[in-house]
XYZ file of C-alpha atoms in Angstrom:
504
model
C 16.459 33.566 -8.437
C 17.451 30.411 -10.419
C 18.723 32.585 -13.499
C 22.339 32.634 -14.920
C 25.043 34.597 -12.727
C 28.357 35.799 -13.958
C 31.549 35.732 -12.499
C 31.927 37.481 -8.974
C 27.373 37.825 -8.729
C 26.366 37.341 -5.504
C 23.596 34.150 -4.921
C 21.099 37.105 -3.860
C 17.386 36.079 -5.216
C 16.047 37.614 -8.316
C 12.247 37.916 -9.567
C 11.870 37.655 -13.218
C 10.953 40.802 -15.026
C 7.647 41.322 -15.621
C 8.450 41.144 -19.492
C 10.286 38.371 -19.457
C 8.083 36.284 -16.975
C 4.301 37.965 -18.229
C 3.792 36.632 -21.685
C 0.734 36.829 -23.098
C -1.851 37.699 -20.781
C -4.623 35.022 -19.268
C -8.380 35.521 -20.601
C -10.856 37.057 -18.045
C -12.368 34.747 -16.168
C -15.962 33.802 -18.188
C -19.028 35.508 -16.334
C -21.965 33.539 -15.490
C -24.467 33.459 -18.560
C -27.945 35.199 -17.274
C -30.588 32.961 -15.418
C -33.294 33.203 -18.872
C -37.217 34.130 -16.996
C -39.400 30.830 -16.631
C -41.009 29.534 -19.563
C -44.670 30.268 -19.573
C -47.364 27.214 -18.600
C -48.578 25.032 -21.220
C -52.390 24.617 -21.050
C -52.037 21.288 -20.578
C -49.135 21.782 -17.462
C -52.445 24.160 -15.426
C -54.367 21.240 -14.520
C -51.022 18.736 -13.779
C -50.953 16.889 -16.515
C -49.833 13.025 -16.263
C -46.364 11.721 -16.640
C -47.641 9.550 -19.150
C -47.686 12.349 -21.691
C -43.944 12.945 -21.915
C -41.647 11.580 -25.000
C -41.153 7.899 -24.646
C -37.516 8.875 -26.133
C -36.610 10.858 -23.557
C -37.610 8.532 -20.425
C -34.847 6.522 -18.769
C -34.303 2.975 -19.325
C -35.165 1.066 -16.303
C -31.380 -0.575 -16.113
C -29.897 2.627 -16.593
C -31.772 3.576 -13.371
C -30.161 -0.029 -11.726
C -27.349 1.065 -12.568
C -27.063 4.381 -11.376
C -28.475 3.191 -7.988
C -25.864 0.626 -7.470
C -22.881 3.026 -8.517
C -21.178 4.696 -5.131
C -21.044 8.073 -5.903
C -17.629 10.054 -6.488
C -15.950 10.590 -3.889
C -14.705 14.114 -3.552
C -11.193 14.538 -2.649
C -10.324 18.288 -4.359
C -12.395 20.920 -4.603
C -14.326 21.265 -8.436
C -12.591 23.795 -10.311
C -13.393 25.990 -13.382
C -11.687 25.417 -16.789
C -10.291 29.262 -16.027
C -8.476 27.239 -13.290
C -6.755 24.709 -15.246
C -6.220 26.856 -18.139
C -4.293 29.703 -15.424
C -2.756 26.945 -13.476
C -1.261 25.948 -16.984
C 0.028 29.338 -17.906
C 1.621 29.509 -14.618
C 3.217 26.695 -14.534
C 4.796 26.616 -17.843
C 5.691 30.439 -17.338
C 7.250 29.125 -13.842
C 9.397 26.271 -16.090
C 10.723 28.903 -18.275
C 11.602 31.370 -15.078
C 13.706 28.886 -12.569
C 16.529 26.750 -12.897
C 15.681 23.451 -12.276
C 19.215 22.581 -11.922
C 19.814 25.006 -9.196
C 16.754 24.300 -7.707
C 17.397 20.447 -6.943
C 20.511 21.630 -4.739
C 17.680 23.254 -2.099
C 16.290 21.072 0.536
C 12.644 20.380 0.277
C 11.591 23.685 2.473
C 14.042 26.208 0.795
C 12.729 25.365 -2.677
C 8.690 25.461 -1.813
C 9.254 28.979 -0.569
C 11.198 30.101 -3.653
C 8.783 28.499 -5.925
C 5.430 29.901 -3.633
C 7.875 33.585 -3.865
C 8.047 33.362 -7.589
C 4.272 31.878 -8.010
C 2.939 35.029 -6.134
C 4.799 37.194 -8.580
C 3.800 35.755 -11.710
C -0.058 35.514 -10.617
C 0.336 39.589 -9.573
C 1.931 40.106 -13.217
C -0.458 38.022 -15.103
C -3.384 39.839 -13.379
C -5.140 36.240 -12.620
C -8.823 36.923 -11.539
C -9.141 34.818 -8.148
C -9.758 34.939 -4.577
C -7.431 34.486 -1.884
C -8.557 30.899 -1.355
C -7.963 30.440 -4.812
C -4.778 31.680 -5.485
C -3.589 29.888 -1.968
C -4.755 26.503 -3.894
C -2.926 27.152 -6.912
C 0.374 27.909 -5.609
C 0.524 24.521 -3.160
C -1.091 22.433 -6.542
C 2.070 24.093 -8.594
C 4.317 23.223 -5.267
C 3.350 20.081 -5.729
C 3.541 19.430 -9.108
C 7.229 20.889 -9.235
C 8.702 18.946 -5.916
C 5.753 16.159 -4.928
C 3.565 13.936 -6.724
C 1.038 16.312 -8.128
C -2.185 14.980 -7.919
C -1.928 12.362 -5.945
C -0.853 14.709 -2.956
C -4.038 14.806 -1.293
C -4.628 11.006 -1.467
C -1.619 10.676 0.280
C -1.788 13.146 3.227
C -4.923 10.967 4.355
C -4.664 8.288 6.525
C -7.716 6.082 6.316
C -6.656 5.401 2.441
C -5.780 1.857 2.001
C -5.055 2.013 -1.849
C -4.740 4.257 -4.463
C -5.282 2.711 -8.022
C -4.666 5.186 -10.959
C -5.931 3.747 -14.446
C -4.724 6.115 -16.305
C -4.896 10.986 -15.775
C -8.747 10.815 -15.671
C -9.421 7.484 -13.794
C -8.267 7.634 -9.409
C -10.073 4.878 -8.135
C -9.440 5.054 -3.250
C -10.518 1.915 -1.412
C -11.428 3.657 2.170
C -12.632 1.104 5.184
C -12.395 -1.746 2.589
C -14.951 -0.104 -0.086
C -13.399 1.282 -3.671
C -14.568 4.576 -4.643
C -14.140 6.528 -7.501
C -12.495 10.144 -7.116
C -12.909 13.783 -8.743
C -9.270 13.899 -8.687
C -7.431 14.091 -12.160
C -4.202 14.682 -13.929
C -3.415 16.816 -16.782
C -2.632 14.019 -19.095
C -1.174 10.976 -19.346
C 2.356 12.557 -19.809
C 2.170 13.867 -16.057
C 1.160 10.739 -14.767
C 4.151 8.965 -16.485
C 6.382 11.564 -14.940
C 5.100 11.497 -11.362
C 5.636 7.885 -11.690
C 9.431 8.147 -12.766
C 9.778 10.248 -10.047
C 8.568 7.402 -7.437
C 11.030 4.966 -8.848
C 13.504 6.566 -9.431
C 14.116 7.802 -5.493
C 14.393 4.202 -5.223
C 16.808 3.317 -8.092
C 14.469 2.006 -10.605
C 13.281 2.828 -13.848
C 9.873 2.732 -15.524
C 9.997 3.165 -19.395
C 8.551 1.675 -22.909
C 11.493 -0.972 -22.316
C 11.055 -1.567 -18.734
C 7.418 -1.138 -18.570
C 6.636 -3.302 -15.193
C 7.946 -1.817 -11.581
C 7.986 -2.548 -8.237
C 8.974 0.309 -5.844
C 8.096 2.293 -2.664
C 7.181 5.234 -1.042
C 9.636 6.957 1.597
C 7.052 6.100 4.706
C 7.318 2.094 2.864
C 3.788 2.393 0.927
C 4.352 -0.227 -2.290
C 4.232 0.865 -5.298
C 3.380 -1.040 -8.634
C 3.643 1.027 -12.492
C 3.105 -0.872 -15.700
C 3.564 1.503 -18.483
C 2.540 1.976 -22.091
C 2.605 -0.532 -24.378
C 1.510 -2.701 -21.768
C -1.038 -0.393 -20.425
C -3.459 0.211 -23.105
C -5.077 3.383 -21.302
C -2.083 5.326 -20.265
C 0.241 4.132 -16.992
C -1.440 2.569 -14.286
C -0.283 3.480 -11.065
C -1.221 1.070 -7.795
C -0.127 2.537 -4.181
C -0.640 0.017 -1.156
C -0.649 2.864 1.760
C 0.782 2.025 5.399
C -0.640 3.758 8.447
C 1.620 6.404 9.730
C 1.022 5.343 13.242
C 2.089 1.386 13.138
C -0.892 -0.859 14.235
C -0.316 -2.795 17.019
C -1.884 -6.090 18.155
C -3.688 -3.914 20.372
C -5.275 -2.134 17.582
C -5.971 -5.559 15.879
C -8.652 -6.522 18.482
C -9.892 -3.208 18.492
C -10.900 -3.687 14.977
C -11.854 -7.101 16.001
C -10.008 -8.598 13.890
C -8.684 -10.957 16.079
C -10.202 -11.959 19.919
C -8.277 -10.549 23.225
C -7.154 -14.122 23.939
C -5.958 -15.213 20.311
C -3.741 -11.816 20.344
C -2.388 -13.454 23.696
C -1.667 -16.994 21.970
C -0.157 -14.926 18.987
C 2.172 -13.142 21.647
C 3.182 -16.134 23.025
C 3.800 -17.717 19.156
C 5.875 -14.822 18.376
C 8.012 -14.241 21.588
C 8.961 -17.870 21.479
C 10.640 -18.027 18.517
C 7.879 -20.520 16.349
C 8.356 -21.101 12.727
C 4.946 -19.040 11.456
C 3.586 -18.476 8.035
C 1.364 -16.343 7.708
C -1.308 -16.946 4.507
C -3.825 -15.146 2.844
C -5.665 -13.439 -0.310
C -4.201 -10.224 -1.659
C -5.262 -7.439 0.511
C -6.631 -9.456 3.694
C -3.499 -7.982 5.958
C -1.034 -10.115 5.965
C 2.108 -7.524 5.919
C 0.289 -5.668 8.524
C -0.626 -8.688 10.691
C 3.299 -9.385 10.170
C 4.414 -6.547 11.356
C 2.131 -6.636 14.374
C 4.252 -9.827 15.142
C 7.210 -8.905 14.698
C 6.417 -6.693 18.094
C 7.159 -9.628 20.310
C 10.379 -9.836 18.780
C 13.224 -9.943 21.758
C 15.024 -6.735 21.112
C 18.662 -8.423 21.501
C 18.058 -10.982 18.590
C 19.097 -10.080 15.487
C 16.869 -10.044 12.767
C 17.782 -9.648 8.515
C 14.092 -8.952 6.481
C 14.278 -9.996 2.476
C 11.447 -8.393 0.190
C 10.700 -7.281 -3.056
C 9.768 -3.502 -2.470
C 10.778 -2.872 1.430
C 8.203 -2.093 3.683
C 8.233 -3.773 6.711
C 8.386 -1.963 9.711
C 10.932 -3.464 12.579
C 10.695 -1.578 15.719
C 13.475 -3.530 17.041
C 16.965 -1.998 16.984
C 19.092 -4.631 15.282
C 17.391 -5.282 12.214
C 19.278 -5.762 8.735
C 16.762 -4.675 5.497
C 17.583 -6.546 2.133
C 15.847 -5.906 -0.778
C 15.393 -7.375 -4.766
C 16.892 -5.345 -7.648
C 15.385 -6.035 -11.166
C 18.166 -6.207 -14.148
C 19.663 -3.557 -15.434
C 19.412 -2.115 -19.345
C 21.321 -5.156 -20.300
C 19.186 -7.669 -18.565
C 22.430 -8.378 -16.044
C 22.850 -7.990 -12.289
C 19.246 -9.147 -11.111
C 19.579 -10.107 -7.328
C 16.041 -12.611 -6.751
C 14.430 -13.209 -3.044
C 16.131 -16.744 -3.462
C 19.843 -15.045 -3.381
C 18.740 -13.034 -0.562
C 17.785 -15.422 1.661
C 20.544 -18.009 0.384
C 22.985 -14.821 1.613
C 20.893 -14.184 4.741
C 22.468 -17.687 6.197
C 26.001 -16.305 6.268
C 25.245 -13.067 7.710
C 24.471 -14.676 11.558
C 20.876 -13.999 11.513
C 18.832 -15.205 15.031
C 15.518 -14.473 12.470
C 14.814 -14.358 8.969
C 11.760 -12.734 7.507
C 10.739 -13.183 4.116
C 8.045 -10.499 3.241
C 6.356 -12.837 0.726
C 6.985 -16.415 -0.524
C 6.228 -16.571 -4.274
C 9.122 -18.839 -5.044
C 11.850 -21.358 -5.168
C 13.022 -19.165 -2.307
C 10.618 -21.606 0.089
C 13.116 -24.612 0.006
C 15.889 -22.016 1.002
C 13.715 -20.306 4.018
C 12.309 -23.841 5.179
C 15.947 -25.352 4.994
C 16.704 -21.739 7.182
C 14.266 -22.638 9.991
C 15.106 -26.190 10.109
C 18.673 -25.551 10.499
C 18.498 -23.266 13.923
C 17.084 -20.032 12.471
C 13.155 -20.376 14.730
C 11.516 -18.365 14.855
C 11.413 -17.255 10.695
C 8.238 -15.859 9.345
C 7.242 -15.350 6.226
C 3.983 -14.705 4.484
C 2.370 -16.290 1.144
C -1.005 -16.516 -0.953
C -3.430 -18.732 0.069
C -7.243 -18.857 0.690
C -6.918 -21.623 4.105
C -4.095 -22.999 5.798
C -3.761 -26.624 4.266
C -3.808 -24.285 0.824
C -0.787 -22.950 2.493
C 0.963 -26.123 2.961
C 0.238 -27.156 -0.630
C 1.438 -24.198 -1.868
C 4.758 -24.450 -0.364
C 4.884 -27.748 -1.735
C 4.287 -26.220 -5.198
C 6.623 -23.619 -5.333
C 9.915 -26.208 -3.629
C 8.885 -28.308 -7.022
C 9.050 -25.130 -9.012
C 12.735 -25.088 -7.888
C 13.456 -28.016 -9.981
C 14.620 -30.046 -7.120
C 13.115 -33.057 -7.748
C 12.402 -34.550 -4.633
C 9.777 -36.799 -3.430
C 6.392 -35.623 -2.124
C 6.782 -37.137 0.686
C 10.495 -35.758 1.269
C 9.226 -32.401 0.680
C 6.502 -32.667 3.187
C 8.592 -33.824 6.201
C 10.501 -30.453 5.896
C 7.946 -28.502 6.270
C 6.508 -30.513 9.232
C 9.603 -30.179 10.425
C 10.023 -26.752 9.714
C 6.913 -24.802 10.291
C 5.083 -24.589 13.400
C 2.101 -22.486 13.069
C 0.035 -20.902 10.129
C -1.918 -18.396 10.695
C -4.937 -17.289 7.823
C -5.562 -13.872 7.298
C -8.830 -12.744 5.253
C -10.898 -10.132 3.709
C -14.430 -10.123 4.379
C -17.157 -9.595 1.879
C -18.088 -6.200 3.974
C -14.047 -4.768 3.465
C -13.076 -5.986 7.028
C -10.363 -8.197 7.615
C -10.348 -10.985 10.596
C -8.192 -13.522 11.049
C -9.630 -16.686 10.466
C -7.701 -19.247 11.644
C -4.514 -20.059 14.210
C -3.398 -23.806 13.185
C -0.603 -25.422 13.816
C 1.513 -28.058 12.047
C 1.010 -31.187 14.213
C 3.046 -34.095 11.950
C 2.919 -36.609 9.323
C 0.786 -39.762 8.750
C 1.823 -41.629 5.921
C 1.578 -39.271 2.740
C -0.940 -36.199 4.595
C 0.163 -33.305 6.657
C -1.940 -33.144 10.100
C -3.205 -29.742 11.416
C -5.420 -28.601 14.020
C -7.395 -25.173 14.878
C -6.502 -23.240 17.753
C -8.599 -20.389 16.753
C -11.355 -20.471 14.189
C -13.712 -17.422 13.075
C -16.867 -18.321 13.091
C -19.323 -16.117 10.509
C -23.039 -15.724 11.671
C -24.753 -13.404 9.238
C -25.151 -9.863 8.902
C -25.880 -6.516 10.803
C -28.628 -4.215 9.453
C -25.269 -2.041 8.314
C -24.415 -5.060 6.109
C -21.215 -5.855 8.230
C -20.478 -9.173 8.730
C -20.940 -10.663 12.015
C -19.353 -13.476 13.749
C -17.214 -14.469 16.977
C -14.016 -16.177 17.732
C -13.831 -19.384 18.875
C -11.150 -21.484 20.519
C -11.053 -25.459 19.556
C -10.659 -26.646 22.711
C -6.679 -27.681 22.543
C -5.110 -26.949 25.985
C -1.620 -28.573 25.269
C -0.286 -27.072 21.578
C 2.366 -28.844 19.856
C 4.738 -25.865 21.332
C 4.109 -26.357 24.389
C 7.271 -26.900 25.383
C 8.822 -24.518 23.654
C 6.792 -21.974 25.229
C 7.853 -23.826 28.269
C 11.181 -23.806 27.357
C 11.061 -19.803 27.213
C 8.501 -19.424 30.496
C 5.482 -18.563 28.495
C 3.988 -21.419 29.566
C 1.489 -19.519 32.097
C 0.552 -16.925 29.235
C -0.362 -19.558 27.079
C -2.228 -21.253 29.861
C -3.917 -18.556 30.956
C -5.044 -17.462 26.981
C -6.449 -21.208 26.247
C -8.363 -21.020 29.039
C -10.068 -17.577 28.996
C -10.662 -18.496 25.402
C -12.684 -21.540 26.441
């Protein structure tokens, strides 16, 4: 197919010849070695002898045993396969590498070029006389496709939705976290030279690069998973690949008190917060939810307003349908032409935004998202690390000063008074579930101290006998929120009403 034409050839497909494309031909596969007959009974075995009597050498060491109990075992992703696999799967691919054009092939869409690769797969597993089952020789040819056009390996990972995270340390270490539990998987790579090039091939879709001079990346999947490579030298055991997956069906706040991670009424408040346009930040530890509880809020979004998202590695998900998506670039081989989160949102002022939403706050670019909400942009979000929300407001406070701005304490913490109007606290459980802990809002200043209160607290009570953490919502008490009127001002005041008091 993908072989040289000359002048005036038709495009027609060709096979390889079965000299050209055969080689040298694969070993049989090994036979299994005969079972040897059972040993006969030692005089002492007749009468069931004691366990007492065998080697102390060869007994276990009692923390070996701990150990083993407390490992999870491996979770099993891909089927087991032979070393008559790998070593066919090997011929056949390099065999494959010599037969195609690669060049040709990139100029096929994604369909065309599976079925000429599964055409030409077939062929050389009929001329290489490979001993396998249907079954078999089905898995080879999609772990080939996939090798060729996808991402190898980590294909099946991917395809599977209740993965949260995929953390690759190293070809023979795939750690999964599945319902917030990290397991270790049989799947593997051929070496650490595949790994590096399934990871080039991540970045680059997105325009970055991952090399021994670039070693660190941030990038993303086409459905918005992030994605995070540090290579060799940095990575001591070969590149370490981190995938943050997304849900292909977009949670809802629905779906967040299903998983009861927040109460029906709090989702109500949190409608009410988001649909008139409050200043919210929302805070937490890495991994509690906080892109996906921002997403979830940026459902209430009024689908006239016009809203312009900064992050690092895009992968927010705006349902609404005028929605401008800005995103970092590192510096090039030269160490020129970085664009930072702080230009972006510095930029997103002149663009007439109605919202701004900064996927995280790590920054200097605080001052410029603050100054944003202050100056007639409400109803901003943004989200940040920290473990409670007057950790948030410190934070902020931290990263204005690492601006170099020099301004007083006290300067700095009347704009964000005046700024932000609600924080809400995301966190992960001990037990992998995540709940939102608290919905407080930014009530003023007295003298040098920022004043909060709770709307909605989670209250933990123990344990189930399942080991999941148990607890209940509970609402403070506060009938009249510092928005009031701006809920009010954009009739919500009912809803919100309505939500304190069922909450009561």
């Amino acid at each position: 197919m993908f072989g040289k034409r000359s002048e005036g050839e038709t495009t027609e497909v060709r096979r390889p010849p079965p000299a050209a494309a055969a080689g040298a031909p694969i070993a049989t596969r090994p036979q299994p070695a005969p079972t040897p007959p059972p040993a006969a009974p030692s005089p002492g075995a007749a009468g069931g002898a004691p366990p007492a009597t065998r080697p102390a050498a060869t007994r276990p060491a009692r923390g070996l045993d701990q150990l083993r109990a407390a490992q999870s075992p491996t979770a099993q992703i891909v089927r087991e396969q032979s070393d008559y696999y790998h070593a066919t799967k090997t011929t056949i691919f390099n065999a494959l590498l010599n037969t195609i054009d690669l060049s040709q092939l990139a100029q096929l869409d994604q369909k065309s070029a599976a079925e000429e690769i599964r055409d030409i797969v077939a062929e050389l597993v009929a001329i290489k006389n490979v001993q396998m089952s249907v079954a078999e020789t089905d898995h080879l040819v999609q772990d080939i496709i996939n090798d060729v056009l996808g991402y190898g390996p980590l294909e099946p990972l991917l395809a599977r939705d209740d993965i949260a995270d995929v953390m690759v340390n190293g070809a023979n270490r795939v750690f999964i976290e599945v319902a917030g539990k990290v397991q270790l998987t049989n799947v593997r790579f051929r070496d650490n030279a595949q790994l590096m090039n399934i990871c080039q091939r991540i970045v680059s879709q997105v325009g970055r690069r991952v090399d021994e001079s670039s070693p660190i990346c941030d990038a993303r999947l086409p459905d918005g998973s992030r994605v995070n490579v540090i290579a060799p030298p940095l990575a001591l055991d070969g590149p370490t690949l981190t995938i943050r997956k997304f849900k292909k069906d977009k949670l809802t706040m629905k779906d967040l008190v299903d998983f009861t991670s927040i109460s029906p009424e709090g989702a109500r408040v949190l409608g009410v917060i988001g649909a008139c346009r409050c200043n919210v930040l929302i805070s937490g530890g890495t991994g509690s939810g906080k892109t996906t509880l921002l997403n979830t809020m940026t459902a209430f979004i009024d689908p006239t307003e016009r809203v312009i998202t900064c992050e690092d590695a895009a992968e927010l998900q705006l349902q609404q349908p005028h929605v401008v998506r800005l995103e970092t670039r590192p510096p090039n081989l030269e160490g020129q032409g970085q664009i930072t989160m702080r230009d972006l949102v510095k930029n997103c002022l002149r663009m007439r935004p109605e919202r701004i939403i900064v996927g995280e706050v790590r920054g200097p670019e605080a001052f410029d998202l603050l100054q944003a909400m202050n100056t007639g942009h409400d109803g901003s979000m943004g989200t940040l690390h920290a473990n409670s929300p007057r950790e948030a407001i410190s934070r902020v406070e931290s990263m204005i000063t690492m601006g170099g701005y020099g301004l007083p304490s006290k300067t700095i913490r009347e704009m964000i008074v005046g700024s932000v109007d609600v924080i809400i606290q995301a966190a992960r459980l001990r037990d992998g579930s995540r709940r939102i802990t608290h919905v407080t809002e930014v009530v003023g200043l007295e003298g040098d101290v920022i004043v909060t209160q709770d709307l909605f607290v989670y209250e933990m009570n123990g344990e189930d006998e399942q080991g999941r953490v148990s607890g209940k919502f509970r609402s403070t008490g506060i009938a009249r929120p510092r928005f009031w009127d701006r809920a009010r001002y954009y009739g919500l005041e009912r809803e919100l009403a309505e939500a304190l008091d069922a909450a009561e």
